[in-house]
Amino acid sequence: MTEKMLVRALKGGKNTKIVTLSGKKITKMPSSLDKLPGLKTLNLQNNRISKVCSEISTLTQLTVLNLGNNLLEEIPEEMKYLTSLKKLHLFGNKICKFASGACDGLQNLILLNLNNNELAWIPQEISRLKNLKYLSINHNQLANIPKELCFLKNLFELHLNCNQLICIPEEIKFLKKLQKLLLVRNNIEVLPKFQNLKLREFYCEGNPLFLKEPVTAVQQDDVWSLQEITSRFIMNELSEKNPFVMQAITWHPLVRNIMSQRRKCAICEKYFLTIWLECVEFVPPSKKWKISRNLQLVPLQILICSYTCFNQRGPNLFGIAQV
């Protein structure tokens, strides 16, 4: 049956737009794919394919590729040649890595489904998927996500359920078009500030967000290093547009690089270099979010520059300490 379907497709040549060989128990991709340059959709899900054939690189007009439920162990480099690809389904494989360069040519990709794989990390090159709108990586082994993922300015939905995430990068605030964020069943203890996002749906059940009990801590006097004192002075002078400092810093690239790592205090709104106090603030979720009914407060990560500011905090803000 599989051979007959291939023969029929090959007879169509350039006119063949769709090939479906799902659930055929095939172990190799057909090497004759290079004879179908006009192919738009290739369905090969529910087979036993462990490797992508090199001939797939000729399918430059392919827009949909479904290799779900196979035996792939990596996202291969050959993917970069699929420059017209818009939807890529790789769910239900054994994928544990991206091959070098795999993301290079996928500039038109809109949807990437990597559910139910064995990914423990995502490469920084994910940021090359400039038009990606839907990214789903549920049921993998991710402990963190790179900040580069947060530069996908067109991302609309992000699914990260059932991983091992312990935190979310604060750069998530740059995902201005994100409307749906799923973080269910991870190991996240605190969330970064992202109230300014246009979220419509947000789910974070099954995380240890509310398991920490408050304790009384002994406050120490603020003791800053000379670098911290100098850095704070320069950064605050720059924020006030001091012309002398603004001119002087142009001659010191190393200093500019250090200053680029600055943070802003949530209380006094002045800049600092070292994370002096990491805190958590419990805030009500946005009324625009579609969330679980029992979620009344969301813990957000807050950074404060000193104990002086910490003592001016509101009643819902707590310091994070090792006990």
PDB file of N, CA and C in Angstrom, residues 188-253:
ATOM      1  N   ILE A 188       8.313  25.799  39.797  1.00  0.00           N
ATOM      2  CA  ILE A 188       8.465  27.246  39.897  1.00  0.00           C
ATOM      3  C   ILE A 188       8.006  27.735  41.269  1.00  0.00           C
ATOM      4  N   GLU A 189       8.889  28.472  41.958  1.00  0.00           N
ATOM      5  CA  GLU A 189       8.575  29.002  43.281  1.00  0.00           C
ATOM      6  C   GLU A 189       8.140  30.462  43.239  1.00  0.00           C
ATOM      7  N   VAL A 190       8.593  31.187  42.222  1.00  0.00           N
ATOM      8  CA  VAL A 190       8.258  32.598  42.119  1.00  0.00           C
ATOM      9  C   VAL A 190       8.244  32.991  40.647  1.00  0.00           C
ATOM     10  N   LEU A 191       7.392  33.939  40.305  1.00  0.00           N
ATOM     11  CA  LEU A 191       7.257  34.378  38.919  1.00  0.00           C
ATOM     12  C   LEU A 191       7.822  35.779  38.738  1.00  0.00           C
ATOM     13  N   PRO A 192       8.397  36.063  37.576  1.00  0.00           N
ATOM     14  CA  PRO A 192       8.866  37.427  37.311  1.00  0.00           C
ATOM     15  C   PRO A 192       7.684  38.349  37.065  1.00  0.00           C
ATOM     16  N   LYS A 193       7.950  39.640  37.048  1.00  0.00           N
ATOM     17  CA  LYS A 193       6.894  40.620  36.814  1.00  0.00           C
ATOM     18  C   LYS A 193       6.458  40.562  35.349  1.00  0.00           C
ATOM     19  N   PHE A 194       5.190  40.298  35.091  1.00  0.00           N
ATOM     20  CA  PHE A 194       4.722  40.347  33.699  1.00  0.00           C
ATOM     21  C   PHE A 194       3.285  40.843  33.616  1.00  0.00           C
ATOM     22  N   GLN A 195       2.905  41.747  34.547  1.00  0.00           N
ATOM     23  CA  GLN A 195       1.536  42.262  34.498  1.00  0.00           C
ATOM     24  C   GLN A 195       1.256  43.061  33.240  1.00  0.00           C
ATOM     25  N   ASN A 196       2.297  43.578  32.600  1.00  0.00           N
ATOM     26  CA  ASN A 196       2.089  44.422  31.418  1.00  0.00           C
ATOM     27  C   ASN A 196       1.830  43.620  30.149  1.00  0.00           C
ATOM     28  N   LEU A 197       1.925  42.297  30.237  1.00  0.00           N
ATOM     29  CA  LEU A 197       1.644  41.472  29.067  1.00  0.00           C
ATOM     30  C   LEU A 197       0.145  41.469  28.775  1.00  0.00           C
ATOM     31  N   LYS A 198      -0.195  41.146  27.524  1.00  0.00           N
ATOM     32  CA  LYS A 198      -1.600  41.126  27.107  1.00  0.00           C
ATOM     33  C   LYS A 198      -2.211  39.734  27.287  1.00  0.00           C
ATOM     34  N   LEU A 199      -1.846  39.062  28.372  1.00  0.00           N
ATOM     35  CA  LEU A 199      -2.312  37.698  28.593  1.00  0.00           C
ATOM     36  C   LEU A 199      -3.823  37.627  28.705  1.00  0.00           C
ATOM     37  N   ARG A 200      -4.378  36.607  28.063  1.00  0.00           N
ATOM     38  CA  ARG A 200      -5.797  36.307  28.188  1.00  0.00           C
ATOM     39  C   ARG A 200      -5.999  35.002  28.967  1.00  0.00           C
ATOM     40  N   GLU A 201      -5.014  34.123  28.882  1.00  0.00           N
ATOM     41  CA  GLU A 201      -5.072  32.865  29.617  1.00  0.00           C
ATOM     42  C   GLU A 201      -3.725  32.609  30.285  1.00  0.00           C
ATOM     43  N   PHE A 202      -3.777  32.255  31.572  1.00  0.00           N
ATOM     44  CA  PHE A 202      -2.549  31.979  32.326  1.00  0.00           C
ATOM     45  C   PHE A 202      -2.831  30.861  33.315  1.00  0.00           C
ATOM     46  N   TYR A 203      -2.065  29.770  33.232  1.00  0.00           N
ATOM     47  CA  TYR A 203      -2.276  28.623  34.108  1.00  0.00           C
ATOM     48  C   TYR A 203      -0.933  28.221  34.738  1.00  0.00           C
ATOM     49  N   CYS A 204      -0.925  28.102  36.073  1.00  0.00           N
ATOM     50  CA  CYS A 204       0.325  27.740  36.762  1.00  0.00           C
ATOM     51  C   CYS A 204       0.072  26.770  37.913  1.00  0.00           C
ATOM     52  N   GLU A 205      -1.002  25.996  37.850  1.00  0.00           N
ATOM     53  CA  GLU A 205      -1.273  25.020  38.899  1.00  0.00           C
ATOM     54  C   GLU A 205      -0.146  23.986  38.989  1.00  0.00           C
ATOM     55  N   GLY A 206      -0.024  23.391  40.166  1.00  0.00           N
ATOM     56  CA  GLY A 206       0.967  22.332  40.324  1.00  0.00           C
ATOM     57  C   GLY A 206       2.393  22.816  40.456  1.00  0.00           C
ATOM     58  N   ASN A 207       2.573  24.070  40.894  1.00  0.00           N
ATOM     59  CA  ASN A 207       3.901  24.619  41.185  1.00  0.00           C
ATOM     60  C   ASN A 207       3.966  24.976  42.676  1.00  0.00           C
ATOM     61  N   PRO A 208       5.157  24.932  43.278  1.00  0.00           N
ATOM     62  CA  PRO A 208       5.283  25.247  44.715  1.00  0.00           C
ATOM     63  C   PRO A 208       5.291  26.755  44.977  1.00  0.00           C
ATOM     64  N   LEU A 209       4.335  27.470  44.371  1.00  0.00           N
ATOM     65  CA  LEU A 209       4.315  28.925  44.484  1.00  0.00           C
ATOM     66  C   LEU A 209       3.900  29.412  45.864  1.00  0.00           C
ATOM     67  N   PHE A 210       3.107  28.624  46.570  1.00  0.00           N
ATOM     68  CA  PHE A 210       2.572  29.100  47.846  1.00  0.00           C
ATOM     69  C   PHE A 210       2.989  28.197  49.022  1.00  0.00           C
ATOM     70  N   LEU A 211       4.068  27.458  48.845  1.00  0.00           N
ATOM     71  CA  LEU A 211       4.457  26.504  49.874  1.00  0.00           C
ATOM     72  C   LEU A 211       5.462  27.065  50.881  1.00  0.00           C
ATOM     73  N   LYS A 212       5.957  28.273  50.671  1.00  0.00           N
ATOM     74  CA  LYS A 212       6.952  28.849  51.568  1.00  0.00           C
ATOM     75  C   LYS A 212       6.264  29.559  52.731  1.00  0.00           C
ATOM     76  N   GLU A 213       6.698  29.258  53.959  1.00  0.00           N
ATOM     77  CA  GLU A 213       6.162  29.919  55.138  1.00  0.00           C
ATOM     78  C   GLU A 213       7.025  31.121  55.492  1.00  0.00           C
ATOM     79  N   PRO A 214       6.429  32.290  55.819  1.00  0.00           N
ATOM     80  CA  PRO A 214       7.232  33.461  56.191  1.00  0.00           C
ATOM     81  C   PRO A 214       7.924  33.271  57.531  1.00  0.00           C
ATOM     82  N   VAL A 215       9.153  33.727  57.630  1.00  0.00           N
ATOM     83  CA  VAL A 215       9.921  33.683  58.878  1.00  0.00           C
ATOM     84  C   VAL A 215      10.483  35.073  59.134  1.00  0.00           C
ATOM     85  N   THR A 216      10.828  35.346  60.387  1.00  0.00           N
ATOM     86  CA  THR A 216      11.425  36.624  60.746  1.00  0.00           C
ATOM     87  C   THR A 216      12.932  36.543  60.556  1.00  0.00           C
ATOM     88  N   ALA A 217      13.485  37.487  59.801  1.00  0.00           N
ATOM     89  CA  ALA A 217      14.924  37.474  59.521  1.00  0.00           C
ATOM     90  C   ALA A 217      15.596  38.628  60.261  1.00  0.00           C
ATOM     91  N   VAL A 218      16.869  38.420  60.595  1.00  0.00           N
ATOM     92  CA  VAL A 218      17.668  39.470  61.223  1.00  0.00           C
ATOM     93  C   VAL A 218      18.222  40.359  60.121  1.00  0.00           C
ATOM     94  N   GLN A 219      17.910  41.637  60.176  1.00  0.00           N
ATOM     95  CA  GLN A 219      18.377  42.560  59.155  1.00  0.00           C
ATOM     96  C   GLN A 219      19.783  43.046  59.491  1.00  0.00           C
ATOM     97  N   GLN A 220      20.649  43.000  58.502  1.00  0.00           N
ATOM     98  CA  GLN A 220      22.017  43.460  58.671  1.00  0.00           C
ATOM     99  C   GLN A 220      22.159  44.848  58.053  1.00  0.00           C
ATOM    100  N   ASP A 221      23.196  45.557  58.499  1.00  0.00           N
ATOM    101  CA  ASP A 221      23.479  46.853  57.889  1.00  0.00           C
ATOM    102  C   ASP A 221      23.913  46.654  56.447  1.00  0.00           C
ATOM    103  N   ASP A 222      23.523  47.580  55.585  1.00  0.00           N
ATOM    104  CA  ASP A 222      23.933  47.505  54.185  1.00  0.00           C
ATOM    105  C   ASP A 222      25.428  47.760  54.075  1.00  0.00           C
ATOM    106  N   VAL A 223      26.160  46.791  53.550  1.00  0.00           N
ATOM    107  CA  VAL A 223      27.604  46.942  53.339  1.00  0.00           C
ATOM    108  C   VAL A 223      27.869  46.694  51.860  1.00  0.00           C
ATOM    109  N   TRP A 224      28.164  47.739  51.128  1.00  0.00           N
ATOM    110  CA  TRP A 224      28.360  47.639  49.696  1.00  0.00           C
ATOM    111  C   TRP A 224      29.838  47.624  49.356  1.00  0.00           C
ATOM    112  N   SER A 225      30.158  46.936  48.283  1.00  0.00           N
ATOM    113  CA  SER A 225      31.532  46.957  47.781  1.00  0.00           C
ATOM    114  C   SER A 225      31.804  48.305  47.126  1.00  0.00           C
ATOM    115  N   LEU A 226      33.087  48.613  46.939  1.00  0.00           N
ATOM    116  CA  LEU A 226      33.452  49.868  46.292  1.00  0.00           C
ATOM    117  C   LEU A 226      32.890  49.912  44.876  1.00  0.00           C
ATOM    118  N   GLN A 227      32.916  48.761  44.191  1.00  0.00           N
ATOM    119  CA  GLN A 227      32.359  48.708  42.831  1.00  0.00           C
ATOM    120  C   GLN A 227      30.868  49.023  42.840  1.00  0.00           C
ATOM    121  N   GLU A 228      30.143  48.489  43.839  1.00  0.00           N
ATOM    122  CA  GLU A 228      28.708  48.742  43.916  1.00  0.00           C
ATOM    123  C   GLU A 228      28.418  50.215  44.190  1.00  0.00           C
ATOM    124  N   ILE A 229      29.173  50.813  45.100  1.00  0.00           N
ATOM    125  CA  ILE A 229      28.975  52.232  45.433  1.00  0.00           C
ATOM    126  C   ILE A 229      29.219  53.093  44.195  1.00  0.00           C
ATOM    127  N   THR A 230      30.341  52.815  43.511  1.00  0.00           N
ATOM    128  CA  THR A 230      30.687  53.586  42.315  1.00  0.00           C
ATOM    129  C   THR A 230      29.652  53.381  41.211  1.00  0.00           C
ATOM    130  N   SER A 231      29.258  52.138  41.016  1.00  0.00           N
ATOM    131  CA  SER A 231      28.293  51.815  39.965  1.00  0.00           C
ATOM    132  C   SER A 231      26.962  52.503  40.197  1.00  0.00           C
ATOM    133  N   ARG A 232      26.486  52.477  41.435  1.00  0.00           N
ATOM    134  CA  ARG A 232      25.202  53.113  41.735  1.00  0.00           C
ATOM    135  C   ARG A 232      25.264  54.622  41.483  1.00  0.00           C
ATOM    136  N   PHE A 233      26.367  55.218  41.864  1.00  0.00           N
ATOM    137  CA  PHE A 233      26.516  56.654  41.642  1.00  0.00           C
ATOM    138  C   PHE A 233      26.477  56.977  40.149  1.00  0.00           C
ATOM    139  N   ILE A 234      27.261  56.229  39.350  1.00  0.00           N
ATOM    140  CA  ILE A 234      27.332  56.488  37.909  1.00  0.00           C
ATOM    141  C   ILE A 234      25.983  56.239  37.241  1.00  0.00           C
ATOM    142  N   MET A 235      25.320  55.123  37.604  1.00  0.00           N
ATOM    143  CA  MET A 235      24.047  54.785  36.963  1.00  0.00           C
ATOM    144  C   MET A 235      22.968  55.818  37.274  1.00  0.00           C
ATOM    145  N   ASN A 236      22.959  56.300  38.483  1.00  0.00           N
ATOM    146  CA  ASN A 236      21.955  57.301  38.833  1.00  0.00           C
ATOM    147  C   ASN A 236      22.260  58.657  38.211  1.00  0.00           C
ATOM    148  N   GLU A 237      23.553  58.960  38.037  1.00  0.00           N
ATOM    149  CA  GLU A 237      23.913  60.195  37.336  1.00  0.00           C
ATOM    150  C   GLU A 237      23.512  60.100  35.860  1.00  0.00           C
ATOM    151  N   LEU A 238      23.685  58.918  35.295  1.00  0.00           N
ATOM    152  CA  LEU A 238      23.279  58.717  33.905  1.00  0.00           C
ATOM    153  C   LEU A 238      21.763  58.850  33.753  1.00  0.00           C
ATOM    154  N   SER A 239      21.013  58.326  34.710  1.00  0.00           N
ATOM    155  CA  SER A 239      19.557  58.418  34.631  1.00  0.00           C
ATOM    156  C   SER A 239      19.085  59.865  34.717  1.00  0.00           C
ATOM    157  N   GLU A 240      19.901  60.713  35.354  1.00  0.00           N
ATOM    158  CA  GLU A 240      19.584  62.146  35.447  1.00  0.00           C
ATOM    159  C   GLU A 240      20.231  62.945  34.321  1.00  0.00           C
ATOM    160  N   LYS A 241      20.835  62.194  33.365  1.00  0.00           N
ATOM    161  CA  LYS A 241      21.441  62.800  32.171  1.00  0.00           C
ATOM    162  C   LYS A 241      22.529  63.828  32.510  1.00  0.00           C
ATOM    163  N   ASN A 242      23.373  63.462  33.446  1.00  0.00           N
ATOM    164  CA  ASN A 242      24.524  64.307  33.770  1.00  0.00           C
ATOM    165  C   ASN A 242      25.441  64.363  32.548  1.00  0.00           C
ATOM    166  N   PRO A 243      25.625  65.523  31.916  1.00  0.00           N
ATOM    167  CA  PRO A 243      26.376  65.596  30.653  1.00  0.00           C
ATOM    168  C   PRO A 243      27.833  65.167  30.802  1.00  0.00           C
ATOM    169  N   PHE A 244      28.450  65.467  31.933  1.00  0.00           N
ATOM    170  CA  PHE A 244      29.852  65.091  32.132  1.00  0.00           C
ATOM    171  C   PHE A 244      29.992  63.574  32.174  1.00  0.00           C
ATOM    172  N   VAL A 245      29.121  62.906  32.944  1.00  0.00           N
ATOM    173  CA  VAL A 245      29.186  61.444  33.062  1.00  0.00           C
ATOM    174  C   VAL A 245      28.818  60.789  31.735  1.00  0.00           C
ATOM    175  N   MET A 246      27.809  61.318  31.032  1.00  0.00           N
ATOM    176  CA  MET A 246      27.394  60.758  29.745  1.00  0.00           C
ATOM    177  C   MET A 246      28.518  60.833  28.717  1.00  0.00           C
ATOM    178  N   GLN A 247      29.286  61.893  28.748  1.00  0.00           N
ATOM    179  CA  GLN A 247      30.414  62.039  27.833  1.00  0.00           C
ATOM    180  C   GLN A 247      31.556  61.111  28.222  1.00  0.00           C
ATOM    181  N   ALA A 248      31.843  61.040  29.524  1.00  0.00           N
ATOM    182  CA  ALA A 248      32.985  60.249  30.010  1.00  0.00           C
ATOM    183  C   ALA A 248      32.802  58.756  29.755  1.00  0.00           C
ATOM    184  N   ILE A 249      31.558  58.272  29.900  1.00  0.00           N
ATOM    185  CA  ILE A 249      31.338  56.824  29.801  1.00  0.00           C
ATOM    186  C   ILE A 249      31.510  56.312  28.375  1.00  0.00           C
ATOM    187  N   THR A 250      31.424  57.189  27.385  1.00  0.00           N
ATOM    188  CA  THR A 250      31.609  56.750  25.997  1.00  0.00           C
ATOM    189  C   THR A 250      33.029  56.259  25.751  1.00  0.00           C
ATOM    190  N   TRP A 251      33.965  56.648  26.623  1.00  0.00           N
ATOM    191  CA  TRP A 251      35.365  56.245  26.469  1.00  0.00           C
ATOM    192  C   TRP A 251      35.705  54.993  27.268  1.00  0.00           C
ATOM    193  N   HIS A 252      34.689  54.406  27.908  1.00  0.00           N
ATOM    194  CA  HIS A 252      34.968  53.248  28.765  1.00  0.00           C
ATOM    195  C   HIS A 252      33.987  52.114  28.449  1.00  0.00           C
ATOM    196  N   PRO A 253      34.251  51.329  27.404  1.00  0.00           N
ATOM    197  CA  PRO A 253      33.338  50.248  27.013  1.00  0.00           C
ATOM    198  C   PRO A 253      33.152  49.184  28.096  1.00  0.00           C
TER     199      PRO A 253
END
